[in-house]
Amino acid sequence: MRINVLGVGFDNLTMEEAVCRGMELLRSPGTHYVVTPNPEIVEACREDPAARRAVNAADLVLPDGVGVVKGAKMLGTPLKEKIPGIEFAAGLMERMAAEGLSLYLLGAKPGVAEAAGERLAAKYPGLKIAGTHDGYFQEDGPVAEAVRQSGADCAFVCLGAPKQELWMAKYGEATGARLLCGLGGSLDIFAGAAERAPKFWRDHGLEWFYRLCKNPWRAGRMMKLPLFLIHVQKEKSRK
Ligand code: UDP
């Protein structure tokens, strides 16, 4: 049973369990998709029913970041741990490489997905990069068809939220991939175009603060975090 945090149902798994579940989905017939909502996405889902439907219809819903874990705890239904999308992706790629599976990288500015592909192929020998495409396209159909033509087992869809969730819900099947993962800005990090917060900040639940200091233009978006906690507090009182 999923844990409900302000209308988004989260799977209650450890990182190891989540990666195993991802690999199971990758081996199962049909198309499946994974989403990794943070508080900002939960807030977007509160305002946008289509985004909420796309997120809740995912086969795996993982809490990306400490905010959601804190919210679940405040509501008296704790989650086992935070599962940052980028770490989930790394765990998945390690296992995919061992099985010689193929990955399509979709999203980010032109050139970023190719650079990420080169670095990932070097980091995970055995992993096949089936193809890449930037995230600034006009027509969806030809992009889904390009993924299908590549024969990729899995696709990382990094278009920002909730665009990537809506895209996976609508075009996932047309890609023919068995698993799609919505991973926000991960390609920028895999390509070396952006950095993750150092370990100290991550371990202390301060990755969001580090990102804010590095990118002050994110301040508007980050105001969603206190708003999220206020909404959780209200929900707690209501309960
Ligand atoms: N992006 C894209 N197409 C778009 C809008 C955004 O490919 O139409 C990409 C953008 O270049 C970036 C990612 O989506 O690589 C979103 O990154 P962000 O840091 O906002 O996501 P987060 O990790 O915070 O969810």
XYZ file of C-alpha atoms and ligand atoms in Angstrom:
264
model
C 0.000 0.000 0.000
C 1.285 3.471 -0.845
C 1.833 6.234 1.680
C -0.291 9.281 0.914
C 1.454 12.636 1.212
C -0.945 15.424 0.206
C -2.586 13.341 -2.523
C 0.561 11.688 -3.921
C 0.995 7.991 -3.075
C 4.622 7.011 -2.364
C 6.062 3.498 -2.420
C 7.673 2.721 0.923
C 10.986 1.140 -0.044
C 14.681 1.278 0.737
C 17.032 2.262 -2.090
C 18.024 -1.387 -2.556
C 14.372 -2.469 -2.733
C 13.545 0.336 -5.165
C 16.359 -0.640 -7.543
C 15.297 -4.321 -7.374
C 11.711 -3.302 -8.120
C 12.945 -1.156 -11.045
C 14.830 -4.160 -12.465
C 11.734 -6.356 -12.061
C 9.705 -3.822 -14.041
C 12.447 -3.718 -16.664
C 12.154 -7.482 -17.106
C 8.337 -7.545 -17.172
C 6.403 -7.334 -20.423
C 4.745 -4.018 -21.216
C 5.764 -0.440 -20.477
C 6.233 0.902 -16.954
C 7.362 4.230 -15.548
C 8.972 5.588 -12.426
C 8.524 9.065 -10.945
C 10.588 10.732 -8.214
C 8.509 13.569 -6.741
C 10.024 16.143 -4.399
C 7.915 18.658 -2.383
C 7.831 21.008 -5.380
C 6.225 18.295 -7.519
C 3.768 17.342 -4.751
C 2.726 21.002 -4.625
C 2.369 21.045 -8.450
C 0.149 17.944 -8.172
C -2.093 19.716 -5.655
C -2.732 22.427 -8.218
C -2.831 20.343 -11.386
C -5.076 17.239 -11.460
C -3.520 16.011 -14.736
C -0.052 16.062 -13.152
C -1.417 14.261 -10.077
C -2.980 11.548 -12.231
C 0.257 11.061 -14.206
C 2.320 10.833 -10.993
C -0.049 8.468 -9.192
C -0.414 6.241 -12.264
C 3.341 5.477 -12.199
C 4.452 1.937 -11.391
C 6.947 3.241 -8.864
C 6.684 6.540 -6.947
C 9.880 7.355 -5.033
C 10.435 10.182 -2.527
C 13.214 12.330 -4.016
C 14.625 14.237 -1.098
C 14.286 14.818 2.579
C 11.196 17.079 2.358
C 8.792 14.304 1.406
C 10.269 11.960 4.028
C 9.818 14.674 6.670
C 6.239 15.300 5.500
C 5.344 11.595 5.686
C 6.785 11.414 9.214
C 4.808 14.484 10.328
C 1.649 12.791 9.029
C 2.381 9.715 11.195
C 3.042 7.435 8.194
C 6.848 7.393 7.906
C 8.680 6.346 4.755
C 11.754 4.101 5.079
C 14.182 6.557 3.460
C 14.664 9.231 0.831
C 15.431 7.875 -2.634
C 17.103 10.587 -4.719
C 16.231 9.941 -8.366
C 19.841 10.314 -9.433
C 21.031 7.620 -6.990
C 18.191 5.319 -8.012
C 19.290 5.842 -11.636
C 22.899 4.991 -10.733
C 21.802 1.747 -9.026
C 19.700 0.843 -12.033
C 22.517 1.536 -14.526
C 24.940 -0.617 -12.545
C 22.581 -3.586 -12.849
C 21.614 -2.831 -16.424
C 25.306 -2.800 -17.341
C 25.793 -6.221 -15.766
C 22.976 -7.544 -17.970
C 24.063 -5.678 -21.135
C 20.785 -3.736 -21.322
C 20.310 -0.541 -23.322
C 19.370 2.973 -22.271
C 17.990 5.993 -24.149
C 18.686 9.468 -22.776
C 15.986 12.052 -23.466
C 16.076 15.629 -22.240
C 18.146 18.696 -21.337
C 19.700 21.237 -23.683
C 21.190 20.159 -27.037
C 24.470 18.298 -26.563
C 23.921 17.453 -22.891
C 22.355 14.002 -23.400
C 25.185 12.997 -25.803
C 27.819 14.122 -23.291
C 25.998 12.258 -20.516
C 25.858 9.158 -22.737
C 29.607 9.205 -23.306
C 30.370 9.561 -19.622
C 27.855 6.910 -18.554
C 29.094 4.391 -21.130
C 32.619 4.861 -19.728
C 31.454 4.632 -16.116
C 29.248 1.552 -16.572
C 31.009 -0.821 -18.994
C 28.395 -3.114 -20.546
C 25.680 -0.461 -20.537
C 24.551 0.253 -24.090
C 23.510 3.805 -24.929
C 20.753 3.194 -27.469
C 20.357 6.857 -28.398
C 19.959 10.424 -27.168
C 17.685 13.406 -27.874
C 17.539 16.876 -26.380
C 14.461 17.978 -24.443
C 13.481 20.996 -26.511
C 11.419 19.389 -29.283
C 8.123 20.599 -30.773
C 6.477 17.308 -31.699
C 6.215 14.383 -29.307
C 5.324 11.583 -31.728
C 8.628 11.531 -33.672
C 10.604 11.562 -30.411
C 8.665 8.584 -29.036
C 9.231 6.860 -32.383
C 12.989 7.564 -32.206
C 13.120 5.839 -28.822
C 11.156 2.895 -30.236
C 13.469 2.633 -33.249
C 16.494 2.570 -30.948
C 15.153 -0.601 -29.309
C 16.087 0.755 -25.860
C 15.129 -1.351 -22.849
C 14.943 1.728 -20.642
C 14.661 5.504 -21.162
C 15.588 8.317 -18.799
C 13.112 11.137 -19.451
C 14.544 14.404 -18.126
C 12.228 17.218 -19.194
C 11.536 18.802 -15.807
C 8.330 18.304 -13.812
C 5.480 17.856 -14.516
C 6.313 17.777 -18.240
C 8.257 14.501 -17.968
C 5.519 12.770 -15.924
C 2.827 13.818 -18.413
C 5.058 12.744 -21.314
C 5.726 9.287 -19.864
C 2.019 8.745 -19.099
C 1.000 9.712 -22.640
C 3.865 8.523 -24.846
C 5.489 5.824 -22.695
C 3.861 2.925 -24.526
C 4.719 4.369 -27.940
C 8.439 4.273 -27.035
C 8.342 0.477 -26.678
C 10.773 0.762 -23.722
C 9.917 -1.500 -20.806
C 10.866 1.143 -18.264
C 10.919 4.960 -18.319
C 12.261 7.034 -15.439
C 11.460 10.732 -14.941
C 14.661 12.238 -13.567
C 14.538 16.053 -13.772
C 17.962 17.639 -14.079
C 19.940 14.370 -13.827
C 21.351 14.489 -17.361
C 23.026 17.822 -16.574
C 24.741 16.132 -13.649
C 25.670 12.956 -15.570
C 27.112 15.160 -18.330
C 29.170 17.134 -15.803
C 27.297 20.336 -16.771
C 25.921 20.710 -13.209
C 27.097 19.448 -9.834
C 25.274 17.697 -7.031
C 25.642 19.054 -3.511
C 28.672 17.607 -1.671
C 28.009 14.628 0.628
C 27.927 16.670 3.856
C 24.993 18.753 2.585
C 23.165 15.687 1.270
C 23.633 13.744 4.505
C 22.228 16.637 6.520
C 19.128 17.094 4.376
C 20.468 20.383 3.029
C 20.831 19.601 -0.675
C 18.000 22.047 -1.424
C 19.866 24.827 0.444
C 23.089 24.132 -1.447
C 21.200 24.307 -4.743
C 19.605 27.563 -3.647
C 23.005 29.118 -2.869
C 24.386 27.959 -6.243
C 21.302 29.022 -8.205
C 19.612 31.962 -6.451
C 17.114 32.151 -9.364
C 15.601 28.989 -7.881
C 14.333 30.965 -4.875
C 10.813 31.287 -6.343
C 10.589 27.542 -6.951
C 12.029 26.759 -3.552
C 9.324 28.708 -1.775
C 7.289 25.586 -2.539
C 9.193 23.756 0.213
C 7.923 25.857 3.173
C 4.498 25.887 1.513
C 4.599 22.094 1.356
C 5.428 21.876 5.077
C 2.581 24.288 5.903
C 0.167 22.123 3.921
C 1.442 18.988 5.685
C 0.956 20.685 9.064
C -2.606 21.637 8.089
C -3.333 18.078 6.935
C -1.962 16.758 10.224
C -4.265 19.047 12.243
C -7.212 18.040 10.052
C -6.531 14.357 10.705
N 14.162 20.565 -19.759
C 13.943 19.994 -21.003
N 12.898 20.438 -21.751
C 12.055 21.418 -21.329
C 12.271 21.975 -20.039
C 13.340 21.518 -19.281
O 14.680 19.114 -21.417
O 11.128 21.770 -22.065
C 15.280 20.070 -18.966
C 16.242 21.136 -18.461
O 17.172 21.466 -19.476
C 16.869 20.411 -17.295
C 15.723 19.528 -16.762
O 14.768 19.481 -17.811
O 17.912 19.590 -17.739
C 15.026 20.092 -15.514
O 15.941 20.355 -14.560
P 15.573 20.891 -13.121
O 16.853 21.162 -12.433
O 14.545 21.968 -13.221
O 14.838 19.623 -12.516
P 14.834 19.056 -11.029
O 15.975 18.096 -10.982
O 14.924 20.223 -10.088
O 13.498 18.361 -11.017
